[in-house]
MMTF fields as JSON, N, C-alpha, C and O atoms, coordinates in Angstrom:
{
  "mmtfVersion": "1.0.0",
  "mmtfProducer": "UNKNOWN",
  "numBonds": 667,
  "numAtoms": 668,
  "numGroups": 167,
  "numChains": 1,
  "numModels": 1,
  "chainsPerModel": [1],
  "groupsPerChain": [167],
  "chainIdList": ["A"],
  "bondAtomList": [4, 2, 8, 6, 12, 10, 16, 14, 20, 18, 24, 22, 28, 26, 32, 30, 36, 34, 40, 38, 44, 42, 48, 46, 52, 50, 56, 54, 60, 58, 64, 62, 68, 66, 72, 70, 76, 74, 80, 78, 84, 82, 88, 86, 92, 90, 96, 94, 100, 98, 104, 102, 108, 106, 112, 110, 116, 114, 120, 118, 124, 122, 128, 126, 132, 130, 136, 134, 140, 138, 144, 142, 148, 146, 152, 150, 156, 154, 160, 158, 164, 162, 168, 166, 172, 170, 176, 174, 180, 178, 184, 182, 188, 186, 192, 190, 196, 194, 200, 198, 204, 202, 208, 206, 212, 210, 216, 214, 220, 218, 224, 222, 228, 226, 232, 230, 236, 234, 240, 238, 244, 242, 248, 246, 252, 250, 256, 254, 260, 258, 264, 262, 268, 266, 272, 270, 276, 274, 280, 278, 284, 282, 288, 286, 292, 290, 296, 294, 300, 298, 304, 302, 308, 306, 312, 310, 316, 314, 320, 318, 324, 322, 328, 326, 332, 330, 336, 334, 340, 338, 344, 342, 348, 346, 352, 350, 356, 354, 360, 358, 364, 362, 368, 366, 372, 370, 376, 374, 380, 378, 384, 382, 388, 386, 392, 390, 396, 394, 400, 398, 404, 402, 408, 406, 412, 410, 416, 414, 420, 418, 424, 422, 428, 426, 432, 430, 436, 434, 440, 438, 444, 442, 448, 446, 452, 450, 456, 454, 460, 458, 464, 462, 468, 466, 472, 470, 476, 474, 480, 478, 484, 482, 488, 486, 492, 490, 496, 494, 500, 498, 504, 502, 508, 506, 512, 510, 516, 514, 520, 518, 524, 522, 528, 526, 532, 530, 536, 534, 540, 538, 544, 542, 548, 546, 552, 550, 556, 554, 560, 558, 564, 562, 568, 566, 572, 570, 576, 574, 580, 578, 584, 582, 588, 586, 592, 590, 596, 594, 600, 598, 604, 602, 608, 606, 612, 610, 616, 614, 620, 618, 624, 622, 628, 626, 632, 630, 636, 634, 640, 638, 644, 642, 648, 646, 652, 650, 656, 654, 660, 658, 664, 662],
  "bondOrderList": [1, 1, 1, 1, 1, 1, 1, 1, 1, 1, 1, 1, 1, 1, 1, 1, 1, 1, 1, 1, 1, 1, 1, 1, 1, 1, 1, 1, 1, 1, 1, 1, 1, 1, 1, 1, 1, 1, 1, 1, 1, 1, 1, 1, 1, 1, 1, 1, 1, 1, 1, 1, 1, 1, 1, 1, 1, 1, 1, 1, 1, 1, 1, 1, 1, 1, 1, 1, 1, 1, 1, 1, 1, 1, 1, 1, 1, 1, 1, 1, 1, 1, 1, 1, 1, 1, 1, 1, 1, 1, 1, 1, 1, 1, 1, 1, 1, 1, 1, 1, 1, 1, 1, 1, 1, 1, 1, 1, 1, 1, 1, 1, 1, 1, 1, 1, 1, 1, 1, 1, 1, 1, 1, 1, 1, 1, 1, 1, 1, 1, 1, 1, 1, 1, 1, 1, 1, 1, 1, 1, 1, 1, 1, 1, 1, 1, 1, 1, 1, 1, 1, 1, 1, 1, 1, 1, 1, 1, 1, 1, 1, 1, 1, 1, 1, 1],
  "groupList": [{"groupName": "UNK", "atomNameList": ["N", "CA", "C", "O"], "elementList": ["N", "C", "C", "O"], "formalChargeList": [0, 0, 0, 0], "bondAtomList": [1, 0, 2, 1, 3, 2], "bondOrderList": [1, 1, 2], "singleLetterCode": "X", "chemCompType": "L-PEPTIDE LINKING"}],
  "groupTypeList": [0, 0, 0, 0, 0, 0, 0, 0, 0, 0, 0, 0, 0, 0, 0, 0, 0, 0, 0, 0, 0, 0, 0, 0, 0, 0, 0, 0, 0, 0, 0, 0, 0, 0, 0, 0, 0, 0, 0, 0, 0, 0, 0, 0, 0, 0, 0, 0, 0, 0, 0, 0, 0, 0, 0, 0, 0, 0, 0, 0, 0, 0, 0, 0, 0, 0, 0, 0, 0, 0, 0, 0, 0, 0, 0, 0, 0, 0, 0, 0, 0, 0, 0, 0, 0, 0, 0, 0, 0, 0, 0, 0, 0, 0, 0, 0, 0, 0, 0, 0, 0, 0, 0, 0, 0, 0, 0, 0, 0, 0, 0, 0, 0, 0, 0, 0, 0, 0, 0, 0, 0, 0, 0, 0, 0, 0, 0, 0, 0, 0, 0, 0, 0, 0, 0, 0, 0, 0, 0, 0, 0, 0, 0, 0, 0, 0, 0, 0, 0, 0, 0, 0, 0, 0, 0, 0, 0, 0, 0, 0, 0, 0, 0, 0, 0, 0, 0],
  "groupIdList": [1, 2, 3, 4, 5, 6, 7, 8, 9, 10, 11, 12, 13, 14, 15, 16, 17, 18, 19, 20, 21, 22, 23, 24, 25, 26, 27, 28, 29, 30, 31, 32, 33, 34, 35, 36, 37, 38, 39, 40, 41, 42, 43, 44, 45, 46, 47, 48, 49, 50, 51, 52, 53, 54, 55, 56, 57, 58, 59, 60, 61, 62, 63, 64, 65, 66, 67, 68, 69, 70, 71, 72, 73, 74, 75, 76, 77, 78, 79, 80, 81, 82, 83, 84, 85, 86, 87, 88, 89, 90, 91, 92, 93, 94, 95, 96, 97, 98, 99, 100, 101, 102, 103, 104, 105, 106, 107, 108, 109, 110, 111, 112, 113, 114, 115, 116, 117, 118, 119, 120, 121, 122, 123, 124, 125, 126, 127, 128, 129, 130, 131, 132, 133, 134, 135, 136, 137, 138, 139, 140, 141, 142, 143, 144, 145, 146, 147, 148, 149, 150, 151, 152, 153, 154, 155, 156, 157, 158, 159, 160, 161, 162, 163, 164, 165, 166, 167],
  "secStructList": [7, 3, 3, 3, 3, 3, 3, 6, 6, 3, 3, 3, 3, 3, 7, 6, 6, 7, 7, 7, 1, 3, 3, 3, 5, 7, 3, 3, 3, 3, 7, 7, 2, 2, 2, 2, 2, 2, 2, 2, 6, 1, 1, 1, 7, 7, 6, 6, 6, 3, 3, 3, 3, 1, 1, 1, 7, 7, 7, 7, 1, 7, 7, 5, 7, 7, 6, 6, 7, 7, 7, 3, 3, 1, 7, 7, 7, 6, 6, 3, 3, 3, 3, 3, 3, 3, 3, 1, 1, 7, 3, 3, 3, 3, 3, 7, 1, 7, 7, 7, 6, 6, 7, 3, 3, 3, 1, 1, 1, 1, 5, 7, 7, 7, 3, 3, 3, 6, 6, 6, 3, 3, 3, 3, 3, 3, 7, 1, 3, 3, 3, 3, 3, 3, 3, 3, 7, 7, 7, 2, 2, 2, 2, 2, 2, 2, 2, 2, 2, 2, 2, 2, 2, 2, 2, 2, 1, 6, 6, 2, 2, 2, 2, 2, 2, 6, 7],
  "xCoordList": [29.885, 29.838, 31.221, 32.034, 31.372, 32.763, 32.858, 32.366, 33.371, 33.963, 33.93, 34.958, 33.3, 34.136, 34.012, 34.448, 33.403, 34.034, 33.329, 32.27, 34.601, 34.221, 35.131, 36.359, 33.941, 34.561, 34.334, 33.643, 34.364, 33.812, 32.538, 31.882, 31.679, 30.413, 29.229, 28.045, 29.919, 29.449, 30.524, 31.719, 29.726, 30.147, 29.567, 28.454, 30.459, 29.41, 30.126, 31.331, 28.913, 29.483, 28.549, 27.482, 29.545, 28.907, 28.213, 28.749, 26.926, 26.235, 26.576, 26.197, 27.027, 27.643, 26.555, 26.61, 25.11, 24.222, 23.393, 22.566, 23.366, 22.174, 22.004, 22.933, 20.388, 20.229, 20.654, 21.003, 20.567, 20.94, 19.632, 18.65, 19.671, 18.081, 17.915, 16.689, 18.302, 17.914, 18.177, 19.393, 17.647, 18.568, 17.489, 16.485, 17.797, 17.364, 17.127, 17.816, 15.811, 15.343, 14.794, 13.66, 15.319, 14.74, 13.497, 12.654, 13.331, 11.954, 11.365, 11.852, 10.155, 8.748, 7.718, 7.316, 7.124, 6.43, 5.126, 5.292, 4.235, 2.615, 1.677, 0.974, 1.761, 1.286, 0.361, 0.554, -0.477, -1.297, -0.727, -0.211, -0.662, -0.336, 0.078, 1.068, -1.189, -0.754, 0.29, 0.703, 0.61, 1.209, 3.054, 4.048, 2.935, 4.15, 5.261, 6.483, 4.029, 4.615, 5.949, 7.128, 5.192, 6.053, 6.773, 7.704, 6.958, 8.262, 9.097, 10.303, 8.803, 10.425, 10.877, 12.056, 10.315, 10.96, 11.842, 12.753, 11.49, 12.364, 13.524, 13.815, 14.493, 16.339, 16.57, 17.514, 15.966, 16.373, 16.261, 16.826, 15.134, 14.919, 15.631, 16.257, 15.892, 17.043, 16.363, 15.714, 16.717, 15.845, 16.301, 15.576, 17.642, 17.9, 17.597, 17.325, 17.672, 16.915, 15.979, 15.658, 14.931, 13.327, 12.524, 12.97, 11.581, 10.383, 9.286, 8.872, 8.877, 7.289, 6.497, 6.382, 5.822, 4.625, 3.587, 3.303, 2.521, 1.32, 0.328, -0.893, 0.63, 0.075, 1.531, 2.736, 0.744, 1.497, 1.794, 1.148, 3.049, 3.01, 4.407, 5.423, 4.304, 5.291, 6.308, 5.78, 7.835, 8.646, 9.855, 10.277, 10.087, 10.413, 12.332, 12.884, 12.895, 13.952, 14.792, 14.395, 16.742, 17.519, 17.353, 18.332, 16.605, 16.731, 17.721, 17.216, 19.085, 19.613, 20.347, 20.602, 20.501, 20.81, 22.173, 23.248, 22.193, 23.479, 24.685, 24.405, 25.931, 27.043, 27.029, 27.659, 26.472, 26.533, 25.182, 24.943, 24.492, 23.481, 23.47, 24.456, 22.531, 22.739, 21.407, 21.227, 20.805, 20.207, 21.162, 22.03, 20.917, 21.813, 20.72, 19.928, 20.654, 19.872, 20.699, 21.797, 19.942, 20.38, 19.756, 20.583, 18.848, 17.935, 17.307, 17.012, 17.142, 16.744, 16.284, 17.111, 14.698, 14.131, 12.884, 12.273, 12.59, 11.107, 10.238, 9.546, 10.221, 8.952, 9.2, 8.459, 10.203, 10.992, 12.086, 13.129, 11.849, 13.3, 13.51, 12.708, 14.314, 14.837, 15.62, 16.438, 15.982, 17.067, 16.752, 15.793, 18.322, 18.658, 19.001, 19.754, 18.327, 18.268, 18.992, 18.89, 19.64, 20.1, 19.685, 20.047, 18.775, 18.604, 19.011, 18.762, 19.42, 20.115, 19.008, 19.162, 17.719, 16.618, 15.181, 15.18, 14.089, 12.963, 13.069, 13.6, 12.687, 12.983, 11.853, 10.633, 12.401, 11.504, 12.855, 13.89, 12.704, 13.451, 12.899, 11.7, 13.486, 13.045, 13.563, 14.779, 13.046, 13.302, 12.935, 11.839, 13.828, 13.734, 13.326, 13.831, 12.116, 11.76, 10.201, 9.393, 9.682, 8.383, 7.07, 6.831, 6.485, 5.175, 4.016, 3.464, 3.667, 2.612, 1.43, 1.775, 0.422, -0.568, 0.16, 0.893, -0.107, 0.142, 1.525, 1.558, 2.287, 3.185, 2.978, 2.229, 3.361, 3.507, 4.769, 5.821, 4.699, 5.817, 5.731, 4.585, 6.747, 6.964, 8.122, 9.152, 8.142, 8.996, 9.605, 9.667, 10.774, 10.56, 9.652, 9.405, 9.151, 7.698, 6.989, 6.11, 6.416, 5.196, 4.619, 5.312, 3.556, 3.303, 2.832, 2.226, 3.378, 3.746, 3.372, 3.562, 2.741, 2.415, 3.273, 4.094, 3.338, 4.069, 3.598, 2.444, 4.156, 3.639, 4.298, 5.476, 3.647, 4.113, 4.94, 4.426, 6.577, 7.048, 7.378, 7.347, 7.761, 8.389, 7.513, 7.788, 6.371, 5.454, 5.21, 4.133, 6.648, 6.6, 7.386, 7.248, 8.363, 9.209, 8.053, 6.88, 8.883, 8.054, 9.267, 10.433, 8.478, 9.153, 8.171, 7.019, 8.993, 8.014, 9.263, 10.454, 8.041, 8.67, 9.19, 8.748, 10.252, 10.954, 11.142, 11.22, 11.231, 11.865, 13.856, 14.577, 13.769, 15.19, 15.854, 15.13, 16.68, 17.509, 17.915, 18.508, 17.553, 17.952, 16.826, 16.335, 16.419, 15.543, 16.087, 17.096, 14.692, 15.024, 13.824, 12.732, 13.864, 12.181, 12.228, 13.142, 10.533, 11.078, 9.523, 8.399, 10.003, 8.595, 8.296, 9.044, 7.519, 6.711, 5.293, 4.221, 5.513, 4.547, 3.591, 3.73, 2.311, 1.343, 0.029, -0.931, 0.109, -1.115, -2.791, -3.098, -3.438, -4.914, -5.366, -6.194, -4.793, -5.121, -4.699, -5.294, -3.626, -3.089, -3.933, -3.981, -4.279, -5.382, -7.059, -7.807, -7.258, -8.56, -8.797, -9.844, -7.285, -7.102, -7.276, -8.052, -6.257, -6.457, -8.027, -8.28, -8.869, -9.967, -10.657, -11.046, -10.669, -11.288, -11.426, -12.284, -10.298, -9.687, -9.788, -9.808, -9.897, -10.523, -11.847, -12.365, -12.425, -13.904, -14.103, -14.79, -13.26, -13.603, -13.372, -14.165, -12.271, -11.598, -12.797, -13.085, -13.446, -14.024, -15.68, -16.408, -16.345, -17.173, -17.326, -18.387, -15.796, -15.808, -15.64, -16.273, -15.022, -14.828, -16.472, -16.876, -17.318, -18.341, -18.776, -17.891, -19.411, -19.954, -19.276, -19.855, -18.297, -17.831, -18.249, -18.466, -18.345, -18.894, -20.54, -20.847, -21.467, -22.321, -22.712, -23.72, -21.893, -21.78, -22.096, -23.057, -20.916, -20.458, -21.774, -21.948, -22.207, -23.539, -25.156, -26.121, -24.964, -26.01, -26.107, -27.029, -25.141, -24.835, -25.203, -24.479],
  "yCoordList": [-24.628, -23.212, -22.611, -22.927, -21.734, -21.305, -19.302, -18.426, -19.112, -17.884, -16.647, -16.652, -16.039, -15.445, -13.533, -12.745, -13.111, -11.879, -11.942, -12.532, -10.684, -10.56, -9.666, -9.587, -8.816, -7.449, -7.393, -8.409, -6.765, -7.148, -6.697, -6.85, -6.111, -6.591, -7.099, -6.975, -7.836, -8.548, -9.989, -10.118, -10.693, -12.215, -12.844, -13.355, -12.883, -13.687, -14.587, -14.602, -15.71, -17.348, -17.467, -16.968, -18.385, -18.915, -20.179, -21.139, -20.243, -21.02, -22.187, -21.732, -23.303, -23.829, -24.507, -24.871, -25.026, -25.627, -24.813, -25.333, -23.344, -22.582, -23.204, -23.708, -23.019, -23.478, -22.29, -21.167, -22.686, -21.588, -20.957, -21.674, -19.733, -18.902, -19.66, -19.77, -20.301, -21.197, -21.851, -21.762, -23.334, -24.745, -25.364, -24.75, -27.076, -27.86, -28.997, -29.32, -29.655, -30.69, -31.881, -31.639, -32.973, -33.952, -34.761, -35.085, -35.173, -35.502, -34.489, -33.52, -34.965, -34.208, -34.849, -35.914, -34.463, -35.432, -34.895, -34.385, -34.678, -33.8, -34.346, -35.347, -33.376, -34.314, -32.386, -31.292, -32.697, -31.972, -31.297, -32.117, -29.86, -29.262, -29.622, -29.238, -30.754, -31.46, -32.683, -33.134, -33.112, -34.016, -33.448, -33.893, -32.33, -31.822, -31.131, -31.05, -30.49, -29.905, -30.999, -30.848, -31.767, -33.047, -33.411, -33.868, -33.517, -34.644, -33.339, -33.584, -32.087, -30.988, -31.371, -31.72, -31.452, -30.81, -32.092, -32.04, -33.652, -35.034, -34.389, -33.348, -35.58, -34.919, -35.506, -34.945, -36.616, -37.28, -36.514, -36.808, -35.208, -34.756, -33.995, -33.444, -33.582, -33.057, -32.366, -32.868, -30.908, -29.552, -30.073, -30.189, -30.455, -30.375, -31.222, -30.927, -32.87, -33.804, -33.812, -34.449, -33.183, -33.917, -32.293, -31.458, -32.306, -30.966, -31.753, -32.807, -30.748, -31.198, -30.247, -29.086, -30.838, -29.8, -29.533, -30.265, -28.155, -28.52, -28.845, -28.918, -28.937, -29.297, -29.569, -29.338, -29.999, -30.223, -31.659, -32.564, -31.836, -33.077, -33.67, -32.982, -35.001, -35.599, -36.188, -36.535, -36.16, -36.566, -38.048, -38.375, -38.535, -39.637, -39.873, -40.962, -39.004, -39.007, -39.156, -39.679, -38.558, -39.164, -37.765, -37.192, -36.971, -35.909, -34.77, -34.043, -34.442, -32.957, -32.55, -33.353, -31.131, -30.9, -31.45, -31.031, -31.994, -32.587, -31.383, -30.204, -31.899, -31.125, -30.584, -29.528, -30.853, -30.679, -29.564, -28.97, -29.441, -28.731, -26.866, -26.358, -26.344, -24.894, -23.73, -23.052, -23.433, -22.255, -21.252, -21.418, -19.928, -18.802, -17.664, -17.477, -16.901, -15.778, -14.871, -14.357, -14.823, -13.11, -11.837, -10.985, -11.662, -10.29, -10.948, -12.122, -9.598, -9.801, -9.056, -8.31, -8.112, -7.226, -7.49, -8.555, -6.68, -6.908, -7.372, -8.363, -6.894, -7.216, -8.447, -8.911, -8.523, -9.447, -10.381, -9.949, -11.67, -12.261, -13.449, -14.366, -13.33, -14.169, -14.936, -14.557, -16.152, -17.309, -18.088, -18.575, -17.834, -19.437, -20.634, -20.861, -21.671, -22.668, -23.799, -23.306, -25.085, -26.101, -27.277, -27.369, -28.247, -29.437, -30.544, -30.304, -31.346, -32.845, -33.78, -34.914, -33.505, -34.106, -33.166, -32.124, -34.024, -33.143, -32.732, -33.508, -31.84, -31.479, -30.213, -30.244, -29.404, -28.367, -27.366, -27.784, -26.159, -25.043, -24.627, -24.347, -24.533, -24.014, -22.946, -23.031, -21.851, -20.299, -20.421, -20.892, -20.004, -20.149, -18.825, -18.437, -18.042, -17.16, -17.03, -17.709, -16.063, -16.933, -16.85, -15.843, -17.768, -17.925, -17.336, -17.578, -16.481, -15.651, -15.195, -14.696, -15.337, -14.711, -13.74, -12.848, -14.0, -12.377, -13.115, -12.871, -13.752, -14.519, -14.919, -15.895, -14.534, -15.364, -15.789, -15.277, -16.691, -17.389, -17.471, -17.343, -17.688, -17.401, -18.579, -18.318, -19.542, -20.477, -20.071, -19.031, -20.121, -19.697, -18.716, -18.798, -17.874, -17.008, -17.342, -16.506, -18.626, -19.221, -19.405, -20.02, -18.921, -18.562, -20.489, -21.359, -20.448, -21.585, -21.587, -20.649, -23.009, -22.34, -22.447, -23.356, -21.72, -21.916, -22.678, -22.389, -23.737, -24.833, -24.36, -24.015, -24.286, -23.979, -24.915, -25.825, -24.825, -26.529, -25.836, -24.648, -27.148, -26.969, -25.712, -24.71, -26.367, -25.064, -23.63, -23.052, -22.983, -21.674, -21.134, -19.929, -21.937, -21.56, -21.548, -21.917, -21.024, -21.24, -22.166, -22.382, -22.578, -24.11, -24.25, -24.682, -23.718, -24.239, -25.732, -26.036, -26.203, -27.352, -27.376, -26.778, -28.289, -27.882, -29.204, -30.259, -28.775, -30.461, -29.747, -28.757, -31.225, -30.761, -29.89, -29.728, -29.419, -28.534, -27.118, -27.117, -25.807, -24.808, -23.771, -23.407, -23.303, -22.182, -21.146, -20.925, -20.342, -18.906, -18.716, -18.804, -18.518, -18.717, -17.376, -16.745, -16.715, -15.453, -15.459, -15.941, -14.896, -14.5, -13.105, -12.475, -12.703, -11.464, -11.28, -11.811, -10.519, -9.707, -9.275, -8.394, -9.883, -9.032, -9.136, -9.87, -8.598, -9.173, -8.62, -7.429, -9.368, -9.077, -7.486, -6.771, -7.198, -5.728, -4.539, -3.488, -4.594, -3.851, -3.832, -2.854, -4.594, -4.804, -4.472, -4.069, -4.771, -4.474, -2.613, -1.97, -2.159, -0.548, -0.146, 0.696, -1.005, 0.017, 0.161, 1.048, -1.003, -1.316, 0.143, 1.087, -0.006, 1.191, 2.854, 3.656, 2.723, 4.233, 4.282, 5.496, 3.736, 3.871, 3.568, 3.707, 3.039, 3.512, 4.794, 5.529, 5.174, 6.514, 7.755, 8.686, 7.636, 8.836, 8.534, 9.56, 7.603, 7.546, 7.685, 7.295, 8.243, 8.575, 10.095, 10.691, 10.66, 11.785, 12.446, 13.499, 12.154, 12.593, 12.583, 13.736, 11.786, 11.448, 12.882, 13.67, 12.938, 13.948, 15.632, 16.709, 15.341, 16.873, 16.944, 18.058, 16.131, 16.066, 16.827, 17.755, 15.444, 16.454, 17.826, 18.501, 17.983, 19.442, 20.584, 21.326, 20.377, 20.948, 21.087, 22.122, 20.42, 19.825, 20.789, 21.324, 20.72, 21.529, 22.863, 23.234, 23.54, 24.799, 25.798, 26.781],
  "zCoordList": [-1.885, -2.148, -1.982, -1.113, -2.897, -2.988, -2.482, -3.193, -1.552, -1.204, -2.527, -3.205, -2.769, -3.709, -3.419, -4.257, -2.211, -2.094, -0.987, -0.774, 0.359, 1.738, 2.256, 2.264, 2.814, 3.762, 4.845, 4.92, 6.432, 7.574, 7.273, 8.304, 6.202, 5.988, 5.369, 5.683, 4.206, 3.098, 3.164, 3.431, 2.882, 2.409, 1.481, 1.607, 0.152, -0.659, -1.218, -1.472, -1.481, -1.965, -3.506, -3.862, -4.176, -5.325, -5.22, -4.666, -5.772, -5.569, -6.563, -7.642, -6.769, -8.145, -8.419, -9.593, -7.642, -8.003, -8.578, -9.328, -8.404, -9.164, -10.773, -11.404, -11.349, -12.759, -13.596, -13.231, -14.517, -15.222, -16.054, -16.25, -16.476, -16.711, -17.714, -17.705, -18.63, -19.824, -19.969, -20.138, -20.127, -20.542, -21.276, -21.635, -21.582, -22.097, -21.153, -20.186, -21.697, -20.402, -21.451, -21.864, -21.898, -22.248, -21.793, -22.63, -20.173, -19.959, -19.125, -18.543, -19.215, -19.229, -18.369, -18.839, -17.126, -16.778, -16.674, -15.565, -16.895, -16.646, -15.534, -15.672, -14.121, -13.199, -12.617, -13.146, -11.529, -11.14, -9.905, -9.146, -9.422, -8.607, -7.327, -6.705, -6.865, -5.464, -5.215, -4.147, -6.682, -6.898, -7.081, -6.507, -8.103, -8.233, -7.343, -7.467, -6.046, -5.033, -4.035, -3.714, -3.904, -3.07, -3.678, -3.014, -5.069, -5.962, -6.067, -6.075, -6.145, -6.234, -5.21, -5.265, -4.142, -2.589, -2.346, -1.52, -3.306, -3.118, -3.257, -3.846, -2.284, -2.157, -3.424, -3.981, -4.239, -5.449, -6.95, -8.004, -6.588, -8.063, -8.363, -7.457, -9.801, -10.338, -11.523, -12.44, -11.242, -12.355, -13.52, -14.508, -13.485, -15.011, -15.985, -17.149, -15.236, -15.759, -15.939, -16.943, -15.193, -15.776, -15.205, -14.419, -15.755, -15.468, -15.396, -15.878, -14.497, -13.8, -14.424, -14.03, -15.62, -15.919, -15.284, -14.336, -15.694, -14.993, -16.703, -16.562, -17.495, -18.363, -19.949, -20.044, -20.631, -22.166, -22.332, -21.804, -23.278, -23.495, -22.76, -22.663, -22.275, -21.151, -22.708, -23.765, -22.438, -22.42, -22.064, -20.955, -23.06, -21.735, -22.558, -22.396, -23.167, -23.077, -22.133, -21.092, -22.31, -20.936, -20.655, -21.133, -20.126, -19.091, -19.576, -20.431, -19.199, -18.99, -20.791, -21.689, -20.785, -21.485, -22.329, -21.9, -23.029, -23.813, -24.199, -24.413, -24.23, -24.421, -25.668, -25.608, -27.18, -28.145, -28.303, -29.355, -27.228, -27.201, -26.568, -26.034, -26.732, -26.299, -25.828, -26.84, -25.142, -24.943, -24.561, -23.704, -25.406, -25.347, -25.176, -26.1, -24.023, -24.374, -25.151, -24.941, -26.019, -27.235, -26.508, -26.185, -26.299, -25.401, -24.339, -24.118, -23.572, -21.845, -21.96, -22.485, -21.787, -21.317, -20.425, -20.506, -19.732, -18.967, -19.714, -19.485, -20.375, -21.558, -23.099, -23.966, -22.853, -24.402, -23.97, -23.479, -24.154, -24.196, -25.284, -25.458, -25.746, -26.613, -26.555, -25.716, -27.096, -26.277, -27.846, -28.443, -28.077, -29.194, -28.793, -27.846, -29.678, -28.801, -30.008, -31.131, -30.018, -30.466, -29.474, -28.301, -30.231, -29.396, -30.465, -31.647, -30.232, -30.821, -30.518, -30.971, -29.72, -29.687, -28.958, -28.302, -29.395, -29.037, -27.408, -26.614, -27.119, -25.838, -24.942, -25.1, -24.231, -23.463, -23.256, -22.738, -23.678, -23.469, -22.112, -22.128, -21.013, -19.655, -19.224, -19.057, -18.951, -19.02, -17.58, -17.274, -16.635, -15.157, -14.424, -13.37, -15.291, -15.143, -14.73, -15.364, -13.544, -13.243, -14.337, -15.004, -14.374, -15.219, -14.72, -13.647, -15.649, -15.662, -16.758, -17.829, -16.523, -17.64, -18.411, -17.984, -19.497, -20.201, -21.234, -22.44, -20.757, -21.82, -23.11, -23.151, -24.2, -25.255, -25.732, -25.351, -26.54, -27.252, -28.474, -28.905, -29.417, -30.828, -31.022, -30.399, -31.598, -32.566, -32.847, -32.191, -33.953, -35.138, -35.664, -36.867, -35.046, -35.963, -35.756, -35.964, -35.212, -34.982, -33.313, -32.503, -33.002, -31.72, -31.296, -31.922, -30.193, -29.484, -27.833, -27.059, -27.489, -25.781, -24.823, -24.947, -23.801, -22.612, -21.701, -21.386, -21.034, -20.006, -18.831, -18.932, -17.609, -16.422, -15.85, -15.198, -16.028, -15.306, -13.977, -13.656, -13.184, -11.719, -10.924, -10.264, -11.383, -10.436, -10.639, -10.492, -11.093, -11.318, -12.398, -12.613, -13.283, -14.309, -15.969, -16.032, -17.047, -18.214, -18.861, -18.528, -19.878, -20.611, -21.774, -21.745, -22.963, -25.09, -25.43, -25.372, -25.757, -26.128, -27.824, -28.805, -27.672, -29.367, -29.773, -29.143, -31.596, -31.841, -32.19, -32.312, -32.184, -32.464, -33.407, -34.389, -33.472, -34.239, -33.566, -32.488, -34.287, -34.151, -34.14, -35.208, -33.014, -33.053, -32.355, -31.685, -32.872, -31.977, -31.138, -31.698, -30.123, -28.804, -28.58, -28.051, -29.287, -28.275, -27.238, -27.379, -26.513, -25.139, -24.838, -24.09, -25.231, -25.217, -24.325, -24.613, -23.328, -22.478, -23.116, -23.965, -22.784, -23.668, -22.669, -22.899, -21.955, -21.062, -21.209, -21.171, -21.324, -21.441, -20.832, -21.396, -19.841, -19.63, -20.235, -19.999, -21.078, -21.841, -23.46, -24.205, -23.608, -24.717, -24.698, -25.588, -23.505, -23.054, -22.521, -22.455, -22.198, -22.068, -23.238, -23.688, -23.883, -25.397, -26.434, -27.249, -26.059, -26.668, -26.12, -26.806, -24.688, -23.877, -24.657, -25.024, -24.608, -25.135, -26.119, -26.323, -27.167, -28.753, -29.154, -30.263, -27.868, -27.573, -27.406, -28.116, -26.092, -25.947, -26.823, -26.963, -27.338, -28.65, -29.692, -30.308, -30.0, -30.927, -30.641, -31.554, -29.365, -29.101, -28.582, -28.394, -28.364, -28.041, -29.332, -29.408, -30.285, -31.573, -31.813, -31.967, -31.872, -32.842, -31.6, -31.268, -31.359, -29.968, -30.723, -30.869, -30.956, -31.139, -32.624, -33.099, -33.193, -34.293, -34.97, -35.718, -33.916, -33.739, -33.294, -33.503, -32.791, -31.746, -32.942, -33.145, -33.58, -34.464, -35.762, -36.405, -35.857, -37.147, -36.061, -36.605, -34.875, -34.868, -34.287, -33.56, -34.633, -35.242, -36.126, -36.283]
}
């Protein structure tokens, strides 16, 4: 860890091992919650090489992202993120952001699933080349409000309706 700013009351260091919010992960391993917990916490495992799914399809490439390769986030919002991606082989885009209901994913345009790796990150798997991944917030309660409320506008309307008709 490297020094990089300090007053008599702040000290802060750079972490040079932190991951980075987007990369590329060649293998893939799909193992079950009780199983995955113990192999992160190994001094031997390594984020960048390999992901621990809790579901999808396992991988058995050489692990970390290649030099000729790239995840770039383009947008960051609460609700939207987007990340271009270049893989030189099939792989898992890993968004080191936590996994939650309500996520979707988009290809290319084409809605795609999110696999929960390393316990708590999201990760769409790609074939090689050049995409664009985007992830969009959409969670079941926001849909199920809106169903609500156009129930209701549309029963209070009908109501004033009649109101009106027996007059």
């Amino acid at each position: 860890q490297q020094l990089v700013y300090r007053t008599n009351d702040v000290v802060i260091f750079e972490n040079a091992d932190a991951l980075p919010r987007a990369f590329i992960v060649h293998r893939a391993e799909v193992v079950d919650d009780k199983t995955a917990l113990p192999r992160l916490r190994r001094d031997d495992f390594d984020p960048r090489a390999l992901l621990i799914l809790a579901e999808g399809d396992a991988l058995t490439g050489d692990g970390a992202q290649r030099a000729d390769e790239r995840a770039e986030i383009s947008e960051y919002k609460a609700t939207r993120v987007v990340i271009d991606a270049r893989l030189s082989a099939p792989g898992y885009l890993a968004l080191t952001d936590s996994w939650y209901p309500g996520w979707a994913a988009r290809v290319d345009g084409i809605e795609t699933p999110i696999r929960r790796a390393d316990y708590i990150f999201r990760a769409v798997r790609l074939d090689a080349g050049t995409h664009r991944v985007e992830f969009e917030y959409r969670p079941m309660s926001l849909i199920v409000g809106a169903l609500i409320s156009a129930a209701g506008l549309i029963a209070l309307l009908g109501a004033m309706w009649l109101g009106r008709r027996t007059k």
